[in-house]
């Protein structure tokens, strides 16, 4: 499960007037890890190089809602399964 959550208000000006909502994201502390598999079926345009480019963007810029705050960055290892 998550180690905690981050919350912040999100403000917008709409035709009906100003709106405010609360945005919440769960997070895990640095050093935690998990494993998952990506299976590419058949003759796909998704190659190992494409996956590397996608995962590299997560390493440098992060994924998710709070990536602009420095959250969501990760490292990865590609293990080839026979």
XYZ file of N, CA and C in Angstrom:
246
model
N 0.799 -1.189 0.000
C 0.000 0.000 0.000
C 0.845 1.257 0.000
N 0.231 2.391 -0.154
C 0.961 3.661 -0.185
C 1.515 4.020 1.186
N 2.588 4.822 1.185
C 3.191 5.315 2.425
C 2.524 6.589 2.921
N 1.789 7.248 2.069
C 1.118 8.487 2.449
C 0.420 9.090 1.252
N -0.043 10.324 1.414
C -0.708 10.997 0.304
C -0.343 12.481 0.312
N -0.405 13.057 -0.879
C -0.197 14.487 -1.061
C -1.522 15.086 -1.516
N -1.880 16.212 -0.954
C -3.107 16.884 -1.352
C -2.811 18.342 -1.668
N -3.508 18.863 -2.664
C -3.379 20.280 -3.001
C -4.653 20.747 -3.668
N -4.970 22.032 -3.539
C -6.158 22.547 -4.216
C -5.870 22.797 -5.698
N -6.867 22.622 -6.510
C -6.787 22.912 -7.932
C -7.868 23.942 -8.232
N -7.447 25.094 -8.712
C -8.393 26.191 -8.973
C -8.568 26.383 -10.474
N -9.801 26.710 -10.879
C -10.091 26.964 -12.288
C -11.167 28.027 -12.384
N -11.055 28.840 -13.411
C -12.077 29.839 -13.698
C -12.920 29.300 -14.846
N -14.210 29.062 -14.609
C -15.099 28.519 -15.631
C -16.172 29.543 -15.976
N -16.990 29.225 -16.947
C -18.097 30.122 -17.323
C -19.097 30.274 -16.184
N -19.167 29.271 -15.322
C -20.077 29.333 -14.183
C -19.425 30.004 -12.969
N -18.201 30.463 -13.121
C -17.495 31.116 -12.029
C -16.320 30.281 -11.551
N -15.644 30.744 -10.509
C -14.472 30.012 -10.026
C -14.854 28.674 -9.393
N -13.998 27.683 -9.616
C -14.196 26.355 -9.039
C -12.909 25.934 -8.341
N -13.076 25.244 -7.231
C -11.931 24.719 -6.484
C -12.214 23.263 -6.155
N -11.221 22.407 -6.376
C -11.333 21.003 -6.011
C -10.042 20.581 -5.325
N -10.083 19.501 -4.619
C -8.908 18.995 -3.921
C -8.379 17.789 -4.678
N -7.102 17.837 -5.022
C -6.439 16.756 -5.734
C -5.624 15.953 -4.729
N -5.743 14.630 -4.792
C -5.034 13.765 -3.852
C -4.291 12.690 -4.632
N -3.021 12.467 -4.264
C -2.220 11.410 -4.876
C -1.519 10.619 -3.785
N -1.570 9.304 -3.899
C -0.825 8.451 -2.994
C 0.636 8.414 -3.436
N 1.530 8.149 -2.495
C 2.942 8.023 -2.841
C 3.579 6.899 -2.041
N 4.718 6.436 -2.542
C 5.553 5.479 -1.827
C 6.914 6.134 -1.612
N 7.552 5.799 -0.527
C 8.839 6.391 -0.202
C 9.939 5.867 -1.121
N 10.976 6.666 -1.269
C 12.115 6.294 -2.086
C 12.723 5.000 -1.567
N 13.149 4.156 -2.497
C 13.766 2.899 -2.121
C 12.845 1.697 -2.250
N 11.551 1.924 -2.358
C 10.625 0.806 -2.546
C 10.659 0.365 -3.995
N 10.335 -0.854 -4.216
C 10.372 -1.364 -5.577
C 9.229 -2.314 -5.853
N 9.023 -2.591 -7.111
C 8.041 -3.585 -7.527
C 8.446 -4.099 -8.892
N 7.897 -5.233 -9.258
C 8.186 -5.850 -10.553
C 6.898 -5.955 -11.351
N 7.033 -5.827 -12.643
C 5.908 -6.062 -13.539
C 6.438 -6.520 -14.878
N 5.573 -7.129 -15.660
C 5.941 -7.620 -16.974
C 5.239 -6.819 -18.051
N 5.967 -6.578 -19.120
C 5.385 -5.979 -20.320
C 5.557 -7.020 -21.420
N 4.456 -7.482 -21.966
C 4.521 -8.456 -23.055
C 4.082 -7.775 -24.345
N 4.923 -7.878 -25.335
C 4.618 -7.334 -26.652
C 4.279 -8.514 -27.547
N 3.088 -8.511 -28.072
C 2.614 -9.638 -28.859
C 2.767 -9.376 -30.353
N 3.148 -10.405 -31.057
C 3.205 -10.344 -32.509
C 4.211 -9.337 -33.037
N 3.967 -8.923 -34.264
C 4.834 -7.939 -34.910
C 4.311 -6.556 -34.566
N 4.853 -5.990 -33.515
C 4.386 -4.709 -33.011
C 5.431 -3.634 -33.252
N 4.982 -2.390 -33.305
C 5.903 -1.257 -33.410
C 6.582 -0.983 -32.072
N 6.102 -1.639 -31.003
C 6.694 -1.456 -29.679
C 7.889 -2.387 -29.571
N 9.058 -1.798 -29.628
C 10.307 -2.549 -29.522
C 10.947 -2.263 -28.168
N 12.035 -2.951 -27.885
C 12.759 -2.681 -26.641
C 13.252 -1.234 -26.618
N 13.647 -0.707 -27.763
C 14.094 0.683 -27.841
C 12.956 1.648 -27.487
N 11.751 1.385 -27.953
C 10.595 2.226 -27.635
C 10.322 2.189 -26.131
N 10.359 1.002 -25.536
C 10.146 0.886 -24.092
C 11.216 1.635 -23.308
N 12.459 1.549 -23.771
C 13.552 2.261 -23.106
C 13.318 3.762 -23.140
N 12.888 4.292 -24.263
C 12.601 5.727 -24.376
C 11.480 6.125 -23.410
N 10.425 5.323 -23.345
C 9.315 5.622 -22.440
C 9.752 5.576 -20.981
N 10.479 4.539 -20.598
C 10.921 4.426 -19.212
C 11.952 5.491 -18.861
N 12.788 5.882 -19.830
C 13.744 6.963 -19.568
C 13.036 8.274 -19.258
N 11.910 8.533 -19.913
C 11.183 9.772 -19.613
C 10.677 9.747 -18.175
N 10.282 8.603 -17.675
C 9.876 8.480 -16.281
C 11.038 8.641 -15.320
N 12.212 8.205 -15.732
C 13.395 8.344 -14.893
C 13.762 9.818 -14.704
N 13.669 10.603 -15.759
C 14.121 11.996 -15.694
C 13.015 12.976 -15.312
N 11.792 12.725 -15.776
C 10.712 13.691 -15.542
C 9.594 13.158 -14.656
N 9.507 11.854 -14.502
C 8.474 11.270 -13.663
C 7.177 11.048 -14.410
N 6.317 10.264 -13.794
C 4.980 10.017 -14.298
C 4.000 10.420 -13.209
N 2.788 10.703 -13.583
C 1.762 10.968 -12.597
C 1.500 12.441 -12.384
N 0.620 12.684 -11.451
C 0.055 13.997 -11.234
C 1.046 15.025 -10.674
N 1.937 14.626 -9.788
C 2.831 15.571 -9.125
C 4.250 15.552 -9.698
N 4.408 15.122 -10.954
C 5.748 15.054 -11.529
C 6.419 16.425 -11.602
N 5.651 17.508 -11.718
C 6.254 18.841 -11.761
C 6.817 19.246 -10.404
N 6.414 18.560 -9.343
C 6.946 18.810 -8.006
C 8.126 17.913 -7.674
N 8.625 17.171 -8.666
C 9.757 16.289 -8.442
C 9.362 14.889 -8.018
N 8.075 14.578 -8.022
C 7.621 13.250 -7.635
C 7.375 12.401 -8.879
N 7.341 11.104 -8.694
C 7.021 10.197 -9.789
C 8.213 9.711 -10.572
N 9.419 10.149 -10.212
C 10.601 9.659 -10.914
C 10.960 8.266 -10.411
N 11.565 7.474 -11.263
C 11.915 6.107 -10.903
C 13.097 5.638 -11.725
N 13.679 4.551 -11.291
C 14.703 3.878 -12.083
C 14.137 2.519 -12.489
N 14.762 1.886 -13.446
C 14.248 0.616 -13.935
C 15.381 -0.267 -14.425
N 15.091 -1.539 -14.504
C 15.998 -2.538 -15.076
C 15.167 -3.403 -16.002
N 15.658 -3.586 -17.214
C 14.966 -4.467 -18.155
C 15.606 -5.843 -18.065
N 14.802 -6.827 -17.694
C 15.252 -8.217 -17.632
C 14.542 -8.972 -18.738
N 15.285 -9.608 -19.580
C 14.673 -10.374 -20.666
C 14.296 -11.758 -20.154
N 13.035 -12.103 -20.363
C 12.525 -13.405 -19.938
C 12.455 -14.304 -21.176
N 13.060 -15.458 -21.094
C 13.052 -16.346 -22.284
C 11.682 -16.862 -22.628
